[in-house]
Amino acid sequence: MSNTQQLEDLTTQVRRDILRMVHKVNSGHPGGSLGCAEFFVALYNEILDRKDTFDMDGIGEDLFFLSNGHISPVFYSVLARAGYFPVEELNTFRLIDSRLQGHPTTHEGLPGIRVASGSLGQGMSVAIGAAQAKKLNNDNHLIYSLHGDGELQEGQNWEAIMYAAGNKVDNLISTIDLNGQQIDGSTDTVLPLGSVKDKFLAFGWTVVEIEQGNNIEAILKGMADAKSKTGQGKPVCVLLKTVMGNGVDFMMHTHAWHGKAPNDDQLAIGLEQNAETLGDY
């Protein structure tokens, strides 16, 4: 178990990793990655009941599926810092022949990655299938997934959400990153989602809200609450209210940094706001 300060220090280092990875190749998605840094750090260091070794079957452990795969920088950083592969490999992000492609894929055999993602709207279906496989295998571990709020504009999600409730897939915790931003603007501007909470409730899910989605302690408390509500005949949705670009002041509260890399001066500012804690790769 890590204490809160250790998790916060790791989060700061992960933010540095994200900025440096995207800057080096002038490509990638820093906004959503920064906004979910606290969640990923908490997930892989406190929440998931996971094995130290990796295999694709994942029997006897909790599994996580990233649906909004464009935020791969935060995923890769946390996986590396959790020991799945060498931290130095982050230096190959988005390079030709690298295992760390812009969207996570499985054919490179990267430990920690169980599904290719980035075609938005598909992760919910994948997570539900994995959750049902757990039940068929009499494996009492849980499936966790993460989805963007803009991603919910894809219709496939709602078929899957309806299916999960109708089939009592109650070993699933699906988190929605509610940052209110997507590639072309705010979600309210592009295609308003209305009340996501009311929608999930209407579809038969249990809903847990984490108002401070960039606060480690709030995340741990909220996810523990979500876990306590599994096994009761309903899938669980966590509404994680985050700030896009969190931790880098000029990237926050705007869609502008959804998929844009910082230049040299902007990188220096971002790194100055996130002091090195665990050592850069």
CSV table of C-alpha atoms in Angstrom, one decimal:
chain,number,residue,atom,x,y,z
A,1,MET,CA,0.0,0.0,0.0
A,2,SER,CA,1.2,3.5,-0.9
A,3,ASN,CA,0.5,6.6,1.1
A,4,THR,CA,-1.1,9.6,-0.5
A,5,GLN,CA,2.1,11.5,-0.9
A,6,GLN,CA,3.8,8.7,-2.7
A,7,LEU,CA,0.8,8.5,-5.1
A,8,GLU,CA,0.9,12.2,-5.7
A,9,ASP,CA,4.7,12.1,-6.3
A,10,LEU,CA,4.1,9.4,-8.9
A,11,THR,CA,1.3,11.4,-10.5
A,12,THR,CA,3.7,14.4,-10.9
A,13,GLN,CA,6.3,12.1,-12.5
A,14,VAL,CA,3.7,10.6,-14.8
A,15,ARG,CA,2.7,14.2,-15.9
A,16,ARG,CA,6.4,14.8,-16.8
A,17,ASP,CA,6.4,11.5,-18.8
A,18,ILE,CA,3.3,12.5,-20.7
A,19,LEU,CA,4.7,15.9,-21.7
A,20,ARG,CA,8.1,14.6,-22.7
A,21,MET,CA,6.7,11.7,-24.7
A,22,VAL,CA,4.3,13.9,-26.7
A,23,HIS,CA,6.8,16.7,-27.2
A,24,LYS,CA,9.6,14.5,-28.5
A,25,VAL,CA,7.6,13.2,-31.5
A,26,ASN,CA,5.4,16.4,-31.8
A,27,SER,CA,2.4,14.1,-31.8
A,28,GLY,CA,-0.1,12.6,-29.3
A,29,HIS,CA,-2.8,13.5,-26.8
A,30,PRO,CA,-1.7,15.3,-23.7
A,31,GLY,CA,-5.0,16.9,-22.5
A,32,GLY,CA,-7.0,13.8,-21.6
A,33,SER,CA,-3.8,12.0,-20.5
A,34,LEU,CA,-3.0,14.7,-17.9
A,35,GLY,CA,-6.6,14.8,-16.8
A,36,CYS,CA,-6.6,11.1,-16.0
A,37,ALA,CA,-3.1,10.8,-14.4
A,38,GLU,CA,-4.5,10.6,-10.8
A,39,PHE,CA,-7.0,8.0,-11.8
A,40,PHE,CA,-4.4,5.7,-13.5
A,41,VAL,CA,-1.9,6.1,-10.7
A,42,ALA,CA,-4.6,5.2,-8.1
A,43,LEU,CA,-5.9,2.3,-10.3
A,44,TYR,CA,-2.6,0.5,-10.8
A,45,ASN,CA,-1.1,1.1,-7.4
A,46,GLU,CA,-4.1,0.8,-5.1
A,47,ILE,CA,-7.3,-0.3,-6.7
A,48,LEU,CA,-6.6,-3.2,-9.0
A,49,ASP,CA,-6.1,-6.7,-7.5
A,50,ARG,CA,-3.4,-7.6,-10.1
A,51,LYS,CA,-0.6,-10.0,-10.5
A,52,ASP,CA,3.1,-8.9,-10.8
A,53,THR,CA,3.4,-11.0,-14.0
A,54,PHE,CA,1.3,-10.5,-17.2
A,55,ASP,CA,-0.6,-12.9,-19.3
A,56,MET,CA,-3.4,-12.4,-21.7
A,57,ASP,CA,-5.8,-14.7,-19.9
A,58,GLY,CA,-5.8,-12.6,-16.7
A,59,ILE,CA,-7.4,-15.4,-14.7
A,60,GLY,CA,-7.4,-14.7,-10.9
A,61,GLU,CA,-6.9,-11.0,-11.1
A,62,ASP,CA,-8.8,-7.8,-11.9
A,63,LEU,CA,-8.6,-6.6,-15.5
A,64,PHE,CA,-8.6,-3.0,-16.9
A,65,PHE,CA,-9.6,-2.0,-20.4
A,66,LEU,CA,-8.9,1.5,-21.8
A,67,SER,CA,-11.6,2.4,-24.4
A,68,ASN,CA,-10.5,6.0,-25.2
A,69,GLY,CA,-7.1,4.7,-26.4
A,70,HIS,CA,-5.8,8.1,-27.6
A,71,ILE,CA,-4.8,8.8,-24.0
A,72,SER,CA,-2.1,6.2,-24.4
A,73,PRO,CA,0.7,8.4,-22.9
A,74,VAL,CA,-0.8,8.2,-19.4
A,75,PHE,CA,-1.4,4.5,-19.8
A,76,TYR,CA,2.1,3.7,-21.0
A,77,SER,CA,3.7,5.8,-18.3
A,78,VAL,CA,1.7,4.2,-15.5
A,79,LEU,CA,2.3,0.7,-16.9
A,80,ALA,CA,6.0,1.3,-17.1
A,81,ARG,CA,6.2,2.8,-13.7
A,82,ALA,CA,4.3,-0.2,-12.3
A,83,GLY,CA,6.9,-2.6,-13.7
A,84,TYR,CA,5.2,-4.0,-16.8
A,85,PHE,CA,8.0,-2.9,-19.1
A,86,PRO,CA,11.2,-0.8,-18.8
A,87,VAL,CA,10.6,2.9,-18.1
A,88,GLU,CA,13.3,3.7,-20.6
A,89,GLU,CA,11.0,2.3,-23.4
A,90,LEU,CA,8.8,5.4,-23.0
A,91,ASN,CA,11.5,7.1,-25.1
A,92,THR,CA,10.2,5.2,-28.1
A,93,PHE,CA,6.7,6.5,-28.0
A,94,ARG,CA,5.1,6.7,-31.5
A,95,LEU,CA,8.3,5.8,-33.2
A,96,ILE,CA,8.4,3.4,-36.2
A,97,ASP,CA,8.6,-0.2,-34.9
A,98,SER,CA,8.0,0.8,-31.3
A,99,ARG,CA,5.6,-1.2,-29.1
A,100,LEU,CA,4.3,2.2,-27.8
A,101,GLN,CA,2.1,3.2,-30.7
A,102,GLY,CA,-0.2,6.2,-30.6
A,103,HIS,CA,-3.1,4.0,-29.7
A,104,PRO,CA,-2.5,0.8,-27.7
A,105,THR,CA,-2.3,-2.4,-29.8
A,106,THR,CA,-1.7,-6.0,-28.9
A,107,HIS,CA,0.2,-7.4,-31.9
A,108,GLU,CA,3.5,-5.9,-30.5
A,109,GLY,CA,3.1,-8.0,-27.4
A,110,LEU,CA,3.2,-5.2,-24.9
A,111,PRO,CA,2.7,-6.3,-21.3
A,112,GLY,CA,-0.3,-4.7,-19.8
A,113,ILE,CA,-2.3,-4.3,-23.0
A,114,ARG,CA,-5.1,-6.8,-23.6
A,115,VAL,CA,-7.0,-5.1,-26.4
A,116,ALA,CA,-6.3,-2.6,-29.2
A,117,SER,CA,-8.3,0.6,-28.5
A,118,GLY,CA,-8.8,4.0,-30.0
A,119,SER,CA,-11.7,3.3,-32.3
A,120,LEU,CA,-14.1,5.0,-29.9
A,121,GLY,CA,-17.2,3.3,-28.6
A,122,GLN,CA,-15.9,-0.3,-28.5
A,123,GLY,CA,-14.4,-0.6,-25.1
A,124,MET,CA,-17.7,-1.0,-23.3
A,125,SER,CA,-18.5,-4.1,-25.3
A,126,VAL,CA,-15.1,-5.5,-24.8
A,127,ALA,CA,-15.3,-4.9,-21.0
A,128,ILE,CA,-18.7,-6.5,-20.8
A,129,GLY,CA,-17.5,-9.6,-22.7
A,130,ALA,CA,-14.5,-9.9,-20.3
A,131,ALA,CA,-16.8,-9.6,-17.3
A,132,GLN,CA,-19.0,-12.4,-18.6
A,133,ALA,CA,-16.0,-14.5,-19.2
A,134,LYS,CA,-15.0,-14.0,-15.5
A,135,LYS,CA,-18.4,-15.3,-14.5
A,136,LEU,CA,-18.2,-18.3,-16.8
A,137,ASN,CA,-14.7,-19.1,-15.3
A,138,ASN,CA,-16.1,-18.8,-11.7
A,139,ASP,CA,-13.5,-16.0,-11.3
A,140,ASN,CA,-14.7,-13.5,-8.7
A,141,HIS,CA,-12.4,-10.7,-9.8
A,142,LEU,CA,-13.7,-7.5,-11.4
A,143,ILE,CA,-13.4,-5.8,-14.7
A,144,TYR,CA,-12.6,-2.1,-14.8
A,145,SER,CA,-12.9,0.2,-17.9
A,146,LEU,CA,-12.4,3.8,-18.8
A,147,HIS,CA,-14.3,5.8,-21.4
A,148,GLY,CA,-14.3,9.4,-22.6
A,149,ASP,CA,-17.5,11.5,-22.2
A,150,GLY,CA,-17.4,12.5,-25.8
A,151,GLU,CA,-17.0,8.9,-26.7
A,152,LEU,CA,-20.5,8.3,-25.3
A,153,GLN,CA,-21.8,10.0,-28.5
A,154,GLU,CA,-21.1,6.7,-30.2
A,155,GLY,CA,-24.3,4.6,-30.4
A,156,GLN,CA,-22.6,1.3,-29.8
A,157,ASN,CA,-22.1,2.3,-26.2
A,158,TRP,CA,-25.7,2.4,-25.4
A,159,GLU,CA,-26.5,-1.0,-26.9
A,160,ALA,CA,-23.7,-2.4,-24.7
A,161,ILE,CA,-24.9,-0.4,-21.6
A,162,MET,CA,-28.4,-1.8,-22.1
A,163,TYR,CA,-27.1,-5.3,-22.6
A,164,ALA,CA,-25.0,-5.1,-19.4
A,165,ALA,CA,-27.9,-4.2,-17.2
A,166,GLY,CA,-30.2,-6.7,-18.9
A,167,ASN,CA,-27.8,-9.5,-18.3
A,168,LYS,CA,-26.9,-8.4,-14.7
A,169,VAL,CA,-23.2,-8.0,-15.5
A,170,ASP,CA,-22.5,-6.9,-11.9
A,171,ASN,CA,-18.7,-7.5,-11.9
A,172,LEU,CA,-18.1,-4.5,-14.1
A,173,ILE,CA,-17.0,-1.0,-13.0
A,174,SER,CA,-17.0,1.4,-16.0
A,175,THR,CA,-15.6,4.9,-15.4
A,176,ILE,CA,-16.5,7.8,-17.5
A,177,ASP,CA,-14.0,10.7,-17.7
A,178,LEU,CA,-16.3,13.7,-17.5
A,179,ASN,CA,-14.0,16.5,-18.5
A,180,GLY,CA,-16.6,18.1,-20.8
A,181,GLN,CA,-14.1,18.4,-23.7
A,182,GLN,CA,-13.5,16.6,-27.0
A,183,ILE,CA,-11.4,17.2,-30.1
A,184,ASP,CA,-13.6,19.8,-31.7
A,185,GLY,CA,-14.8,21.7,-28.6
A,186,SER,CA,-16.8,21.2,-25.5
A,187,THR,CA,-19.2,18.2,-25.4
A,188,ASP,CA,-22.1,20.7,-24.9
A,189,THR,CA,-21.1,22.4,-28.2
A,190,VAL,CA,-20.4,19.3,-30.3
A,191,LEU,CA,-23.3,17.1,-29.2
A,192,PRO,CA,-24.8,17.7,-25.7
A,193,LEU,CA,-24.9,14.6,-23.6
A,194,GLY,CA,-27.5,15.8,-21.1
A,195,SER,CA,-27.4,14.1,-17.7
A,196,VAL,CA,-25.0,11.2,-18.1
A,197,LYS,CA,-26.0,10.1,-14.6
A,198,ASP,CA,-29.7,10.0,-15.4
A,199,LYS,CA,-29.0,8.1,-18.6
A,200,PHE,CA,-27.1,5.3,-16.8
A,201,LEU,CA,-29.7,5.2,-14.1
A,202,ALA,CA,-32.4,4.9,-16.7
A,203,PHE,CA,-30.5,2.0,-18.4
A,204,GLY,CA,-30.4,0.1,-15.1
A,205,TRP,CA,-26.9,0.8,-13.8
A,206,THR,CA,-25.7,1.8,-10.3
A,207,VAL,CA,-24.0,5.2,-10.5
A,208,VAL,CA,-21.2,6.6,-8.3
A,209,GLU,CA,-20.0,10.1,-8.7
A,210,ILE,CA,-16.5,11.4,-7.9
A,211,GLU,CA,-16.7,15.1,-7.9
A,212,GLN,CA,-13.0,15.7,-7.4
A,213,GLY,CA,-11.6,13.4,-10.2
A,214,ASN,CA,-8.1,14.9,-9.9
A,215,ASN,CA,-7.8,14.2,-6.2
A,216,ILE,CA,-6.1,10.9,-5.2
A,217,GLU,CA,-8.0,10.5,-1.9
A,218,ALA,CA,-11.4,11.3,-3.5
A,219,ILE,CA,-10.6,8.7,-6.3
A,220,LEU,CA,-9.7,6.0,-3.8
A,221,LYS,CA,-12.8,6.7,-1.7
A,222,GLY,CA,-15.1,6.8,-4.7
A,223,MET,CA,-13.7,3.6,-6.3
A,224,ALA,CA,-14.0,1.8,-3.0
A,225,ASP,CA,-17.6,2.8,-2.9
A,226,ALA,CA,-18.1,1.5,-6.5
A,227,LYS,CA,-16.5,-1.8,-5.6
A,228,SER,CA,-18.8,-2.2,-2.6
A,229,LYS,CA,-21.7,-1.9,-5.0
A,230,THR,CA,-20.7,-4.8,-7.3
A,231,GLY,CA,-22.3,-8.2,-7.0
A,232,GLN,CA,-25.7,-6.8,-6.5
A,233,GLY,CA,-27.2,-7.5,-9.9
A,234,LYS,CA,-26.3,-4.3,-11.6
A,235,PRO,CA,-23.2,-3.0,-13.5
A,236,VAL,CA,-21.6,0.0,-11.8
A,237,CYS,CA,-20.8,3.4,-13.6
A,238,VAL,CA,-18.4,5.8,-12.0
A,239,LEU,CA,-18.7,9.4,-13.2
A,240,LEU,CA,-15.2,10.9,-12.7
A,241,LYS,CA,-15.2,14.7,-13.0
A,242,THR,CA,-11.8,15.7,-14.2
A,243,VAL,CA,-10.1,18.7,-15.7
A,244,MET,CA,-8.5,18.2,-19.2
A,245,GLY,CA,-4.8,19.1,-19.0
A,246,ASN,CA,-4.7,19.0,-15.3
A,247,GLY,CA,-1.4,20.0,-13.7
A,248,VAL,CA,-0.3,22.3,-16.6
A,249,ASP,CA,-2.0,25.6,-16.2
A,250,PHE,CA,-2.1,26.7,-19.9
A,251,MET,CA,-3.5,23.3,-20.9
A,252,MET,CA,-6.4,23.2,-18.4
A,253,HIS,CA,-10.1,23.7,-19.1
A,254,THR,CA,-9.8,23.7,-22.9
A,255,HIS,CA,-10.1,21.3,-25.8
A,256,ALA,CA,-7.1,22.9,-27.5
A,257,TRP,CA,-4.7,20.4,-26.1
A,258,HIS,CA,-6.8,17.3,-26.9
A,259,GLY,CA,-4.3,16.3,-29.6
A,260,LYS,CA,-1.6,18.9,-29.8
A,261,ALA,CA,2.0,18.6,-28.6
A,262,PRO,CA,3.8,21.4,-26.6
A,263,ASN,CA,6.7,23.3,-28.3
A,264,ASP,CA,10.1,23.6,-26.6
A,265,ASP,CA,9.1,26.7,-24.5
A,266,GLN,CA,5.7,25.2,-23.5
A,267,LEU,CA,7.4,21.9,-22.5
A,268,ALA,CA,9.8,23.9,-20.3
A,269,ILE,CA,6.9,25.6,-18.6
A,270,GLY,CA,5.0,22.4,-18.1
A,271,LEU,CA,8.0,20.6,-16.6
A,272,GLU,CA,8.7,23.6,-14.3
A,273,GLN,CA,5.1,23.1,-12.9
A,274,ASN,CA,5.8,19.4,-12.3
A,275,ALA,CA,9.1,18.9,-10.6
A,276,GLU,CA,10.9,15.6,-11.1
A,277,THR,CA,10.1,13.2,-8.3
A,278,LEU,CA,11.0,9.7,-9.3
A,279,GLY,CA,13.5,10.3,-12.1
A,280,ASP,CA,13.0,11.0,-15.7
A,281,TYR,CA,13.5,8.2,-18.2
